[in-house]
Short mmCIF file of C-alpha atoms in Angstrom, two decimals:
data_model
loop_
_atom_site.label_atom_id
_atom_site.label_comp_id
_atom_site.label_asym_id
_atom_site.label_seq_id
_atom_site.Cartn_x
_atom_site.Cartn_y
_atom_site.Cartn_z
CA MET F 25 -0.09 -0.26 -0.07
CA LYS F 26 1.43 4.14 -1.03
CA PRO F 27 2.35 5.36 2.01
CA ILE F 28 0.93 8.40 3.38
CA PHE F 29 4.26 9.78 4.70
CA ALA F 30 7.86 8.60 3.61
CA LEU F 31 11.08 9.81 4.38
CA GLN F 32 14.46 8.51 3.39
CA ASN F 33 18.24 9.86 3.84
CA LEU F 34 16.51 12.59 6.39
CA ARG F 35 19.26 14.01 7.92
CA LYS F 36 19.53 17.19 10.30
CA SER F 37 21.99 19.04 12.67
CA HIS F 38 22.23 21.75 15.39
CA GLY F 39 25.34 22.91 15.05
CA GLU F 40 28.13 19.66 15.45
CA ARG F 41 25.22 17.59 16.59
CA LEU F 42 23.92 15.00 14.42
CA LEU F 43 20.40 15.62 15.67
CA LEU F 44 18.57 12.83 12.68
CA ASN F 45 20.09 10.90 10.66
CA ILE F 46 16.93 8.69 9.59
CA ASP F 47 17.74 6.59 6.22
CA LYS F 48 13.84 5.14 6.28
CA LEU F 49 10.45 5.97 7.51
CA GLU F 50 6.95 5.00 5.92
CA LEU F 51 3.88 5.54 7.74
CA GLN F 52 0.52 4.10 6.72
CA ARG F 53 -3.27 5.26 6.28
CA GLY F 54 -5.24 4.59 8.98
CA ASN F 55 -2.86 3.58 11.46
CA THR F 56 -2.15 6.07 14.74
CA TYR F 57 2.14 6.25 15.58
CA LEU F 58 3.84 6.96 19.20
CA LEU F 59 7.45 8.30 18.38
CA LEU F 60 8.78 7.55 21.61
CA GLY F 61 12.11 9.13 22.96
CA GLU F 62 14.15 10.64 25.55
CA ASN F 63 13.43 14.65 25.73
CA GLY F 64 16.27 16.29 22.82
CA VAL F 65 16.70 13.21 20.98
CA GLY F 66 14.73 15.46 17.90
CA LYS F 67 11.16 14.21 18.21
CA THR F 68 9.90 18.08 18.14
CA THR F 69 12.28 19.15 14.95
CA LEU F 70 10.83 15.73 13.50
CA LEU F 71 8.00 16.20 12.85
CA ARG F 72 8.61 19.90 12.24
CA ILE F 73 10.01 18.95 9.68
CA MET F 74 8.07 17.15 8.52
CA ALA F 75 5.11 19.82 8.21
CA GLY F 76 7.72 21.77 6.42
CA LEU F 77 8.12 24.71 9.12
CA GLU F 78 12.00 23.85 9.49
CA ALA F 79 14.55 22.66 6.61
CA ALA F 80 16.41 19.27 7.07
CA ASP F 81 19.88 19.00 5.74
CA GLY F 82 18.96 16.82 3.35
CA GLY F 83 17.16 14.13 2.38
CA GLN F 84 13.59 12.61 -0.22
CA PHE F 85 10.02 13.70 1.21
CA GLN F 86 6.83 11.85 -0.14
CA PHE F 87 3.12 12.57 0.47
CA ASP F 88 0.77 10.52 -1.08
CA GLY F 89 3.20 9.24 -3.47
CA GLN F 90 4.22 13.00 -4.77
CA PHE F 91 7.49 14.61 -3.96
CA VAL F 92 7.78 16.78 -1.26
CA ASN F 93 11.63 17.76 -0.68
CA SER F 94 11.42 21.24 -0.08
CA ASP F 95 10.43 22.22 3.55
CA THR F 96 8.18 25.25 1.19
CA GLU F 97 6.90 22.29 -0.23
CA ARG F 98 5.65 20.83 2.60
CA ALA F 99 4.22 23.18 4.15
CA ALA F 100 1.91 24.51 1.20
CA LEU F 101 0.52 19.93 2.03
CA ALA F 102 -1.62 22.29 5.34
CA PRO F 103 -4.38 21.92 5.87
CA ASN F 104 -3.81 17.82 4.63
CA LEU F 105 -1.07 17.77 7.06
CA ILE F 106 -0.97 19.65 10.20
CA TYR F 107 1.11 20.22 12.54
CA VAL F 108 0.10 20.56 16.16
CA HIS F 109 2.26 22.55 18.69
CA GLN F 110 3.11 21.32 22.64
CA HIS F 111 0.99 24.24 23.86
CA SER F 112 -1.13 24.46 21.36
CA TYR F 113 -1.21 28.45 20.44
CA LEU F 114 -4.73 29.92 20.18
CA PHE F 115 -5.86 33.18 18.34
CA TYR F 116 -7.20 36.21 20.64
CA THR F 117 -10.88 35.51 19.76
CA ASN F 118 -12.94 32.90 21.32
CA VAL F 119 -12.77 28.92 20.78
CA ALA F 120 -15.40 28.67 18.45
CA GLU F 121 -13.57 31.41 16.02
CA ASN F 122 -10.53 29.51 16.72
CA ILE F 123 -12.48 26.55 15.66
CA GLY F 124 -13.31 27.60 12.45
CA TYR F 125 -10.13 29.88 11.49
CA GLY F 126 -9.26 27.06 9.00
CA LEU F 127 -12.67 26.57 7.95
CA LYS F 128 -12.68 30.68 7.19
CA LEU F 129 -9.08 30.61 5.61
CA ARG F 130 -11.03 27.89 2.69
CA GLY F 131 -13.73 29.90 2.03
CA ILE F 132 -16.99 27.77 3.55
CA PRO F 133 -19.56 29.59 3.82
CA LYS F 134 -21.04 30.61 7.68
CA THR F 135 -23.57 28.72 8.13
CA GLU F 136 -21.95 25.37 7.14
CA ARG F 137 -19.09 26.83 9.08
CA GLU F 138 -21.45 26.86 12.56
CA ALA F 139 -22.88 23.60 11.64
CA LEU F 140 -18.56 22.27 11.34
CA VAL F 141 -17.60 24.11 14.94
CA ALA F 142 -20.67 22.88 16.72
CA ALA F 143 -20.32 19.14 15.55
CA GLU F 144 -16.48 20.26 16.56
CA LEU F 145 -17.19 21.22 20.16
CA VAL F 146 -19.51 18.30 20.68
CA TRP F 147 -16.76 15.86 20.07
CA ALA F 148 -14.45 17.63 22.13
CA GLY F 149 -16.66 17.80 24.84
CA ILE F 150 -16.32 21.58 24.82
CA THR F 151 -19.26 23.00 23.84
CA HIS F 152 -19.54 25.03 27.04
CA LEU F 153 -16.89 27.10 26.45
CA ARG F 154 -17.99 28.34 23.05
CA ASP F 155 -17.91 31.61 23.55
CA VAL F 156 -14.65 31.49 26.15
CA PRO F 157 -11.68 33.25 25.07
CA PRO F 158 -8.34 31.38 25.40
CA ASN F 159 -6.43 33.72 28.36
CA GLN F 160 -9.28 31.78 30.16
CA LEU F 161 -9.20 28.08 29.29
CA SER F 162 -7.19 25.46 31.15
CA GLY F 163 -3.92 24.31 29.57
CA GLY F 164 -6.20 20.35 28.98
CA GLU F 165 -9.17 22.52 27.58
CA LYS F 166 -6.71 25.04 24.80
CA GLN F 167 -5.24 21.44 23.71
CA ARG F 168 -8.90 20.29 23.05
CA VAL F 169 -9.70 23.64 21.65
CA ALA F 170 -6.23 22.91 19.11
CA MET F 171 -7.04 19.18 18.41
CA ALA F 172 -10.69 20.43 17.26
CA ARG F 173 -9.58 22.83 15.28
CA ALA F 174 -7.34 20.66 13.59
CA ARG F 175 -9.95 17.79 13.13
CA VAL F 176 -12.72 19.81 11.71
CA LEU F 177 -10.28 20.44 8.79
CA LYS F 178 -10.01 16.47 8.06
CA PRO F 179 -6.19 16.33 7.68
CA GLU F 180 -4.71 13.18 6.17
CA LEU F 181 -1.67 13.43 8.48
CA LEU F 182 -2.28 15.05 11.99
CA LEU F 183 0.80 15.51 13.38
CA LEU F 184 0.58 16.04 17.09
CA ASP F 185 4.29 17.15 19.54
CA GLU F 186 3.73 15.94 23.00
CA PRO F 187 0.18 16.48 23.16
CA THR F 188 0.07 16.07 26.97
CA ALA F 189 2.95 17.40 28.59
CA ASN F 190 2.67 19.38 31.04
CA LEU F 191 -1.42 18.96 31.59
CA ASP F 192 -2.76 17.49 34.94
CA ASP F 193 -4.44 13.80 35.49
CA ALA F 194 -8.08 14.70 34.12
CA ALA F 195 -6.79 16.94 31.72
CA ARG F 196 -4.29 14.01 29.92
CA GLU F 197 -7.07 11.64 30.63
CA GLN F 198 -9.60 13.75 28.57
CA VAL F 199 -6.72 14.33 25.67
CA VAL F 200 -5.56 10.60 25.87
CA GLU F 201 -9.81 10.02 24.90
CA LEU F 202 -9.66 12.57 22.24
CA ILE F 203 -6.73 11.64 20.58
CA ALA F 204 -8.06 8.24 20.13
CA HIS F 205 -10.66 8.83 18.20
CA MET F 206 -9.09 11.32 16.05
CA ARG F 207 -7.59 7.83 14.03
CA ASP F 208 -9.68 6.76 10.57
CA ALA F 209 -9.53 4.95 7.81
CA ASN F 210 -8.14 7.12 5.69
CA ASN F 211 -5.86 9.46 8.41
CA CYS F 212 -2.66 9.06 9.78
CA VAL F 213 -1.79 10.21 13.01
CA ILE F 214 1.72 10.71 14.55
CA ILE F 215 1.96 11.33 18.07
CA ALA F 216 5.57 12.97 19.80
CA THR F 217 5.36 11.58 22.78
CA HIS F 218 7.23 9.88 26.16
CA ASP F 219 3.31 9.89 28.05
CA LYS F 220 3.56 6.22 29.32
CA GLU F 221 -0.81 6.60 29.05
CA LEU F 222 -0.72 7.50 25.36
CA ALA F 223 1.24 4.33 25.13
CA GLU F 224 -1.58 2.46 26.17
CA ILE F 225 -3.40 3.74 22.66
CA PRO F 226 -4.94 1.02 21.06
CA ASP F 227 -3.01 -0.30 17.59
CA ALA F 228 -0.75 2.09 18.29
CA VAL F 229 2.41 1.77 16.29
CA LYS F 230 5.58 2.63 18.61
CA LEU F 231 8.38 3.90 17.04
CA LYS F 232 11.84 4.54 18.90
CA LEU F 233 14.22 7.83 18.38
CA GLU F 234 16.84 6.72 19.24
CA GLU F 235 20.61 8.55 18.97
CA GLY F 236 19.32 9.94 15.32
CA ARG F 237 17.32 7.01 13.80
CA VAL F 238 13.63 5.68 14.25
CA GLN F 239 13.56 2.11 15.23
CA GLY F 240 10.03 0.41 14.31
CA MET V 130 -6.73 88.26 37.67
CA THR V 131 -6.10 85.69 41.05
CA LEU V 132 -5.94 81.89 39.67
CA SER V 133 -9.10 80.99 41.68
CA GLU V 134 -11.13 83.84 40.24
CA ALA V 135 -9.30 82.72 36.72
CA THR V 136 -10.29 78.93 37.37
CA HIS V 137 -13.49 80.34 37.77
CA GLN V 138 -13.73 82.17 34.70
CA ALA V 139 -12.28 79.40 32.98
CA PHE V 140 -15.45 76.89 33.78
CA VAL V 141 -17.83 80.10 32.71
CA LEU V 142 -16.21 79.72 29.38
CA LEU V 143 -16.44 75.55 28.94
CA LEU V 144 -19.23 74.97 30.06
CA GLY V 145 -21.35 78.30 28.97
CA GLY V 146 -20.58 76.63 25.39
CA ASP V 147 -17.85 79.87 24.38
CA PRO V 148 -17.87 78.70 20.58
CA LYS V 149 -14.75 80.78 19.89
CA LEU V 150 -13.12 78.25 22.84
CA TRP V 151 -15.01 75.32 21.23
CA GLY V 152 -13.77 76.02 17.61
CA ILE V 153 -10.21 76.07 19.25
CA ILE V 154 -11.25 72.70 20.45
CA TRP V 155 -12.75 71.36 17.36
CA VAL V 156 -9.29 72.68 15.32
CA SER V 157 -7.74 70.80 17.56
CA ILE V 158 -9.15 67.03 17.79
CA ARG V 159 -9.64 67.69 13.87
CA VAL V 160 -6.77 68.33 12.63
CA SER V 161 -5.23 65.96 15.59
CA THR V 162 -7.22 62.85 14.26
CA LEU V 163 -7.32 63.71 10.10
CA ALA V 164 -3.96 63.67 10.88
CA LEU V 165 -3.64 60.15 12.71
CA ILE V 166 -5.83 58.72 9.51
CA SER V 167 -3.40 60.03 7.33
CA ALA V 168 -0.52 58.73 9.15
CA VAL V 169 -2.16 55.17 10.72
CA PRO V 170 -1.98 53.35 7.38
CA LEU V 171 1.27 53.52 6.22
CA ALA V 172 3.56 53.74 9.43
CA VAL V 173 1.53 50.39 10.44
CA LEU V 174 2.28 48.99 7.20
CA SER V 175 6.11 49.97 7.99
CA GLY V 176 6.21 48.80 11.16
CA PHE V 177 5.19 45.05 10.65
CA VAL V 178 7.35 45.11 7.33
CA LEU V 179 10.22 45.80 9.66
CA ALA V 180 9.11 43.04 11.70
CA THR V 181 8.37 41.15 9.71
CA PHE V 182 11.20 40.73 6.59
CA THR V 183 15.08 40.83 6.89
CA PHE V 184 15.99 42.75 3.51
CA PRO V 185 19.12 44.43 3.61
CA GLY V 186 19.41 48.02 5.45
CA ARG V 187 16.90 47.17 7.17
CA ARG V 188 18.70 47.80 10.24
CA ALA V 189 19.72 50.97 9.46
CA LEU V 190 16.07 51.84 8.91
CA VAL V 191 15.25 50.65 12.82
CA VAL V 192 18.15 53.14 14.32
CA ILE V 193 16.25 55.93 12.08
CA LEU V 194 12.44 55.16 13.21
CA GLN V 195 14.15 55.14 16.44
CA THR V 196 15.81 58.64 16.20
CA LEU V 197 12.98 60.34 14.83
CA LEU V 198 11.20 59.27 18.40
CA ALA V 199 13.30 62.16 19.72
CA LEU V 200 12.67 64.43 17.10
CA PRO V 201 11.81 68.06 18.26
CA THR V 202 7.85 69.18 16.73
CA VAL V 203 9.77 72.36 16.13
CA ILE V 204 12.33 70.75 13.37
CA VAL V 205 9.55 69.35 11.68
CA GLY V 206 8.21 72.40 12.04
CA LEU V 207 10.94 73.77 10.07
CA VAL V 208 11.46 71.68 7.64
CA LEU V 209 7.55 71.71 6.52
CA TYR V 210 7.49 75.34 6.62
CA MET V 211 10.43 75.10 4.26
CA VAL V 212 9.17 72.71 2.53
CA LEU V 213 5.62 74.53 2.16
CA SER V 214 6.85 78.46 2.15
CA ARG V 215 6.67 79.96 -1.75
CA GLN V 216 10.46 78.86 -2.58
CA GLY V 217 10.17 75.35 -1.05
CA PRO V 218 9.54 72.66 -3.19
CA LEU V 219 5.77 72.10 -2.25
CA GLY V 220 5.24 75.91 -2.56
CA GLU V 221 1.94 75.37 -5.21
CA TRP V 222 -0.01 73.93 -2.51
CA HIS V 223 -0.36 77.03 -0.95
CA TRP V 224 -0.84 74.95 1.95
CA LEU V 225 1.54 76.83 4.85
CA PHE V 226 -0.79 78.23 7.93
CA THR V 227 -3.56 76.55 6.70
CA GLN V 228 -4.95 73.45 9.01
CA GLU V 229 -3.53 70.87 6.04
CA ALA V 230 -0.01 71.76 6.94
CA MET V 231 -0.80 71.41 10.76
CA ILE V 232 -2.45 67.83 9.34
CA LEU V 233 0.49 66.96 7.49
CA GLY V 234 3.27 68.17 9.94
CA GLN V 235 1.57 65.94 12.71
CA ALA V 236 1.21 63.10 10.53
CA VAL V 237 4.99 63.41 10.41
CA LEU V 238 5.08 63.24 13.77
CA ALA V 239 2.75 60.38 14.42
CA PHE V 240 4.05 58.62 11.93
CA PRO V 241 7.34 57.06 14.19
CA ILE V 242 5.47 56.64 16.97
CA LEU V 243 3.48 54.54 15.01
CA ALA V 244 5.51 52.36 13.01
CA ALA V 245 8.13 51.59 16.11
CA MET V 246 5.01 50.89 17.95
CA THR V 247 4.04 48.23 15.53
CA LEU V 248 6.96 46.91 14.69
CA SER V 249 7.79 45.90 19.16
CA ALA V 250 3.93 44.61 18.85
CA VAL V 251 4.74 42.73 16.21
CA GLN V 252 7.40 41.52 16.96
CA GLY V 253 6.42 40.81 20.51
CA VAL V 254 3.74 38.31 19.03
CA ASP V 255 4.34 34.27 19.74
CA LYS V 256 6.05 32.72 16.90
CA ARG V 257 3.36 29.85 16.79
CA ALA V 258 0.60 32.32 15.72
CA ALA V 259 2.40 32.43 12.08
CA GLU V 260 3.10 28.93 12.37
CA THR V 261 0.16 28.01 13.50
CA ALA V 262 -2.16 29.88 10.94
CA LYS V 263 0.07 28.21 7.74
CA THR V 264 -0.33 24.93 9.31
CA LEU V 265 -3.76 25.63 8.84
CA GLY V 266 -3.95 26.36 5.83
CA ALA V 267 -2.94 29.97 5.32
CA SER V 268 -0.88 31.66 3.22
CA ARG V 269 1.96 33.79 3.52
CA LEU V 270 -0.30 36.70 3.29
CA GLN V 271 -3.25 35.50 5.03
CA ALA V 272 -1.01 34.36 8.20
CA MET V 273 0.74 37.75 7.95
CA TRP V 274 -2.57 39.22 8.66
CA THR V 275 -3.16 36.74 11.64
CA VAL V 276 -0.43 37.70 12.86
CA LEU V 277 -0.86 41.82 13.19
CA LEU V 278 -4.82 40.61 14.21
CA GLU V 279 -2.70 39.31 16.89
CA ALA V 280 -1.24 41.95 17.81
CA ARG V 281 -4.27 44.97 17.56
CA PHE V 282 -4.34 45.80 20.74
CA ALA V 283 -0.43 46.86 20.89
CA VAL V 284 -1.45 48.71 18.17
CA LEU V 285 -4.12 50.35 19.26
CA VAL V 286 -1.83 51.30 22.33
CA ALA V 287 0.26 53.13 19.89
CA ILE V 288 -2.20 54.43 17.83
CA ALA V 289 -3.51 56.41 21.60
CA THR V 290 0.34 56.88 22.17
CA GLY V 291 0.45 58.57 18.63
CA PHE V 292 -2.71 60.48 19.19
CA GLY V 293 -1.54 62.13 22.29
CA ARG V 294 1.64 62.85 20.80
CA VAL V 295 0.56 64.86 18.32
CA LEU V 296 -2.55 66.73 20.38
CA SER V 297 -0.17 67.66 22.78
CA GLU V 298 2.68 69.38 20.45
CA ILE V 299 3.07 72.92 19.67
CA GLY V 300 6.21 73.96 18.18
CA CYS V 301 4.87 72.23 14.32
CA ALA V 302 1.55 73.22 15.13
CA MET V 303 2.79 76.88 15.77
CA MET V 304 5.39 76.96 12.75
CA VAL V 305 3.42 75.69 9.81
CA GLY V 306 -0.01 76.51 11.22
CA GLY V 307 0.53 80.41 12.23
CA ASN V 308 -1.44 80.17 15.12
CA ILE V 309 -4.56 82.18 12.83
CA ALA V 310 -7.40 82.54 14.78
CA GLY V 311 -10.71 81.01 13.79
CA VAL V 312 -8.16 78.51 11.48
CA THR V 313 -5.32 77.60 12.50
CA ARG V 314 -5.71 78.33 16.12
CA ASN V 315 -5.17 75.29 18.30
CA ILE V 316 -5.35 74.22 22.28
CA THR V 317 -1.61 74.40 22.62
CA THR V 318 -0.71 77.77 20.07
CA ALA V 319 -3.56 79.37 22.13
CA ILE V 320 -3.05 78.70 25.19
CA ALA V 321 0.73 79.98 25.02
CA LEU V 322 -1.01 82.87 22.91
CA GLU V 323 -3.21 84.06 25.76
CA THR V 324 -0.61 82.86 28.44
CA SER V 325 1.71 85.41 26.87
CA LYS V 326 -1.25 88.31 26.90
CA GLY V 327 -1.93 87.02 30.24
CA GLU V 328 -4.87 85.62 29.55
CA PHE V 329 -4.76 82.54 31.85
CA ALA V 330 -9.02 81.82 32.39
CA GLN V 331 -9.24 80.51 28.39
CA GLY V 332 -5.63 79.52 29.18
CA ILE V 333 -6.36 77.34 32.24
CA ALA V 334 -9.85 76.45 29.81
CA LEU V 335 -7.71 74.92 27.28
CA GLY V 336 -5.75 73.29 29.80
CA ALA V 337 -8.46 71.21 31.38
CA VAL V 338 -9.67 70.30 27.90
CA LEU V 339 -6.26 69.56 27.35
CA VAL V 340 -5.50 67.56 30.38
CA VAL V 341 -9.22 65.74 29.97
CA LEU V 342 -8.05 64.92 26.11
CA ALA V 343 -4.77 63.47 27.83
CA LEU V 344 -6.52 61.26 30.57
CA ALA V 345 -9.48 59.73 28.17
CA VAL V 346 -6.57 58.34 25.39
CA ASN V 347 -4.29 57.48 28.36
CA PHE V 348 -7.89 54.98 29.50
CA ALA V 349 -7.80 53.81 26.21
CA MET V 350 -4.50 53.27 26.55
CA ASN V 351 -4.52 50.85 29.46
CA PHE V 352 -8.07 49.27 28.85
CA PHE V 353 -6.13 47.82 25.26
CA GLN V 354 -3.04 47.27 27.72
CA GLY V 355 -5.38 45.23 29.63
CA LYS V 356 -6.69 43.01 26.72
CA GLY V 357 -3.09 42.50 25.23
CA LEU V 358 -1.93 41.33 28.75
CA THR V 359 -4.41 39.47 29.14
CA ARG V 360 -4.48 36.40 26.92
#
C-alpha cells in the first residue's frame, strides 16, 4: 500500500551534533504512530521538518506518492498535513472562531462553518466554552480546542507534538481519549510523546527515536 | 486676576459653550484625528514590514525610526515650513498656515511612534501564531494578516500614544499653522498665546480640556494594554 508519508535519508544537524539520521520511515493511512524517545532526542524537530516548518539538511520526502522535498512544498500541504504544537497556540478570539479558523480560510460559508464548528465542540466536549477567549481556558481545554481545530479540517496526516505535556491527570485523560478517536481509515496520526498513557492507545505503532535513528 | 478667579472664569467659558473656545478645541481634535488617520496605514505597514522581513538596510531603517521618535517638533515644523513656503518644493500647494499643513506636520510626527510601536508589537507576537496559521492552511499573506490581528491591542495602544503626542505638540502647529484665529489656532497654540497676553482664564480652560483628552487617551491605552496582556 502506498504510504501517506515517506522519507528517506533524512539528515539534520544542530551545530556539530547530528540530530536526525533516518534512512527510511514510512507512515500508512489508518494508523496511529507513537514517536517515543527521551527529551531532546529530536522528536519535535522531526515533526517540524515533516510539516515544512523547519528545513532538513538533506533527504527525500513523499506525501501520498508525490515528492515534497523542500520545506516550502511540505508547508504547502497544509491543511492536509497539520502540525499541533506542544503548547498549542490559540488565536485571541474565542473557542468557536479558533475552531472555525481553517474553515474560514477555505471559504466555507458561515452557516456551514457554524454547523461544523458546533459538531467539533460536541466531539471535544467543550460546547460550554464556545464563546470563551483563550486566556480563560485551562491547559487541557486549550489542547482540546487545538485538537478540534485540526480535526475539523480532516487532515490526512496529523502531527501531534507532546499533546499531553504539562497537563494534570484529569486533563491528560480527556486529551488521550480524544486522540484515540482522531484516527480513521483515511488518515494517519503521529504523536511525539513520552507519556505512558498515550502508549496505551489501541493498535498504536510504536517508533523509537534514539541517537537520531528511528526503530520500529 | 487671581488664580482662583481665572479658574472660575475658565469653567464659565467652558460650560457656557463659548464658541471661540470650542472652535479652538474643534481645530485641535479635527487636525490631530485627520493627521492620525493619514499616518496610520503607512506607519503600521512600515512597522509590520520591518518586524516581519529581513532585507539589506533594515537595521539602519530601524535605527532611523528610533531616532525620529525623539525628533523635536520644531525641527519638523522648520523643515515643513521650508518645504511648504512659496519658494519651497511644495510651495504651489499653498498649504502654509492652513490646517492641511498642520495635519501634514502632525502626521509626520505621529509616523515614527506608530511605526516603532507596531514594529515592537508585531515582534512581540508569539512565533507559533504564524506557524499555526500556516499549518491550518493560511497563505503567507493570510498568516501575516493573522499575526497583525494578534498584535491588534498593542497597535491600538500605538495609535492612542500617537494621538496623545500630536494633540499636545505645539512647535510644528505654531510654525506651519501660524496660529490664525478661527483657522489654525488649536489648543496648544492658543494656550501659549493667551498666557503671553496674561489671559489666563482661556488658557486654563483649554489646558483643562487637554488634560481631559490626555486622560481619555490614557484610559484607552490602559484598556487596550489590559486586553493584550490578559491572554
